[in-house]
Every structure is written in C-alpha cells, then in structure tokens.
Tab-separated table of C-alpha atoms in Angstrom:
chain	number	residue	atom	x	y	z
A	1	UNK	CA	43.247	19.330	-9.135
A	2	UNK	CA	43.599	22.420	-11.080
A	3	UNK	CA	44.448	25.886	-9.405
A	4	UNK	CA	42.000	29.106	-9.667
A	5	UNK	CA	42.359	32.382	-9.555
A	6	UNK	CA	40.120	34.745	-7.706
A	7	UNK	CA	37.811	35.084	-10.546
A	8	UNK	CA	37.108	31.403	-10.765
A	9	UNK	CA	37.000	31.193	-7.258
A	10	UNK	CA	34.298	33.363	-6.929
A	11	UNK	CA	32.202	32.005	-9.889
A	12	UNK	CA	32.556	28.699	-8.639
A	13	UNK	CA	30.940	30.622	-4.678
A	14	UNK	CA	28.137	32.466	-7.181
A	15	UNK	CA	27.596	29.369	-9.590
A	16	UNK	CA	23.276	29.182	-9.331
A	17	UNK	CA	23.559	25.849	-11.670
A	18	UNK	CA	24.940	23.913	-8.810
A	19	UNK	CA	25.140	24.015	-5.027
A	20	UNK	CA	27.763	25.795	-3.038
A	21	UNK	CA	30.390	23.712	-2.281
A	22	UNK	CA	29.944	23.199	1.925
A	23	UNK	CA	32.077	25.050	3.818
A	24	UNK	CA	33.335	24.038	7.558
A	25	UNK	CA	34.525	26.937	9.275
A	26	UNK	CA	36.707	25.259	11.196
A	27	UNK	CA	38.265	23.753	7.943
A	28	UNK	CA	38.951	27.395	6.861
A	29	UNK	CA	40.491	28.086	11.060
A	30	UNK	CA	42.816	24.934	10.443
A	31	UNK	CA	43.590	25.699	6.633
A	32	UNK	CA	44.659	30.035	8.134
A	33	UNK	CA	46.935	28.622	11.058
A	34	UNK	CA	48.504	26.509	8.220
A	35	UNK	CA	48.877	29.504	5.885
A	36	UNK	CA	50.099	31.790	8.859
A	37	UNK	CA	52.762	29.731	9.906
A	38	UNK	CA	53.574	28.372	6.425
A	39	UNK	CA	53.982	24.645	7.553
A	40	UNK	CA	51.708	21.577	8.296
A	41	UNK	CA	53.522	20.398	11.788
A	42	UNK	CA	53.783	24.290	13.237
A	43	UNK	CA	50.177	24.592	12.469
A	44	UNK	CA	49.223	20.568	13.970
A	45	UNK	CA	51.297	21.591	16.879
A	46	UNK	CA	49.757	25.881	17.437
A	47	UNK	CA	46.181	23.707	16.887
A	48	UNK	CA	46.579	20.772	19.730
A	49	UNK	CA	46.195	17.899	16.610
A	50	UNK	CA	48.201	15.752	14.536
A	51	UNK	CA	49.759	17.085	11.437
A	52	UNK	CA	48.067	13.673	9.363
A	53	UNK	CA	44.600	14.816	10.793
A	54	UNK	CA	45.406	18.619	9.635
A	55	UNK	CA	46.751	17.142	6.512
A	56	UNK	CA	43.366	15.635	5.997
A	57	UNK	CA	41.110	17.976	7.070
A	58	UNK	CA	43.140	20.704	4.528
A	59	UNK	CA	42.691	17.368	1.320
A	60	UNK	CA	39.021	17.389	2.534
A	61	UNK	CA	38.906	21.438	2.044
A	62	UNK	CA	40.397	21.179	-1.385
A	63	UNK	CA	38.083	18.818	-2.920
A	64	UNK	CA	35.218	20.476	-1.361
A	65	UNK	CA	36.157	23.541	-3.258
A	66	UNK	CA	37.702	21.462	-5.849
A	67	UNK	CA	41.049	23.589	-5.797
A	68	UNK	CA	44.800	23.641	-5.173
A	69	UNK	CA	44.944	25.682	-1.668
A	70	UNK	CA	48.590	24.566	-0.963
A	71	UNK	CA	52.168	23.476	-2.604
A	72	UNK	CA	53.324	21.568	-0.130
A	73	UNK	CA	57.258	20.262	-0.222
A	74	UNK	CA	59.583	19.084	2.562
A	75	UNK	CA	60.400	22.848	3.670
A	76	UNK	CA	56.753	23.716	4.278
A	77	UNK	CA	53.890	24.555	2.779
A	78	UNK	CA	52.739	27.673	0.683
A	79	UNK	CA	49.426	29.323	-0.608
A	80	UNK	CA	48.925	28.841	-4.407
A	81	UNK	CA	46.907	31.611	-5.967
A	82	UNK	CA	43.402	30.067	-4.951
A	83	UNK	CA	44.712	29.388	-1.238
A	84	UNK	CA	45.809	33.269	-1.212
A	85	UNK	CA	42.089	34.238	-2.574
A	86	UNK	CA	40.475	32.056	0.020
A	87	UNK	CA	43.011	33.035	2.904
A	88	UNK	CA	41.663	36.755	1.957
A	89	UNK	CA	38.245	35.887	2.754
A	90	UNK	CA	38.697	34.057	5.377
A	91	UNK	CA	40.437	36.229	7.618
C-alpha cells in the first residue's frame, strides 16, 4: 500500500471517474485516539475495545482509502504523511 501526500489525498476525495471511497466516521474517531496517543493498546484501552478490533477497524480504513495511515513498530505507532493529512481533516 503506497503512501500519499496531501495532494494525492485530496485527488483521490475529488476523483469524479470513480466513487468516493466510504468513509465511517467512527473509523476516522478510532483512527484520531490512535494518532493522539501514538499507540494501538493506549488508544484500545481510552476507546473501551480490544487493540486486534482497533487494529482492524484502522486495516479496514486504509484500504478504504487505499493508503498508509500508520508505521506501526513495537514502540507504537506513528502518522505517515497521508495519516497526518487525514488526521488534519478529521479533527
């Protein structure tokens, strides 16, 4: 899965010659506590869920928008440049 930048980010919102990818809003509430507290289990544990059923819901976001949103490693988990463009909107 390839990372964007802003500018492909928001061709790939404004493309007319195919659909919008769908968007769950609270996909994009799970994907900001993730990206606030920079790790999968604070986030699973601030949210009330598991940190395999965030960890899913955050895949599910990426292929939907067919992007990189996170690096995640055993320290954590960080925005790439696409998950800081769609952090921005989202918040």
């Amino acid at each position: 899965m390839a990372e964007v930048g802003k500018g492909a980010l928001q061709k790939l919102a404004s493309s007319t010659a195919s659909p919008a990818p769908r968007l769950d809003w609270d996909d994009l509430r799970l994907f900001a506590a993730v990206a606030e507290t920079g790790s999968l289990s604070a986030a699973a544990r601030q949210l009330g869920i598991t940190a395999g059923s965030l960890s899913k819901r955050i895949d599910d976001l990426e292929h939907r928008l067919q992007a990189r949103l996170l690096v995640r490693d055993p320290t954590g988990a960080r925005l790439t440049e696409a998950g800081q463009a769609v952090f921005d909107h989202a918040v």
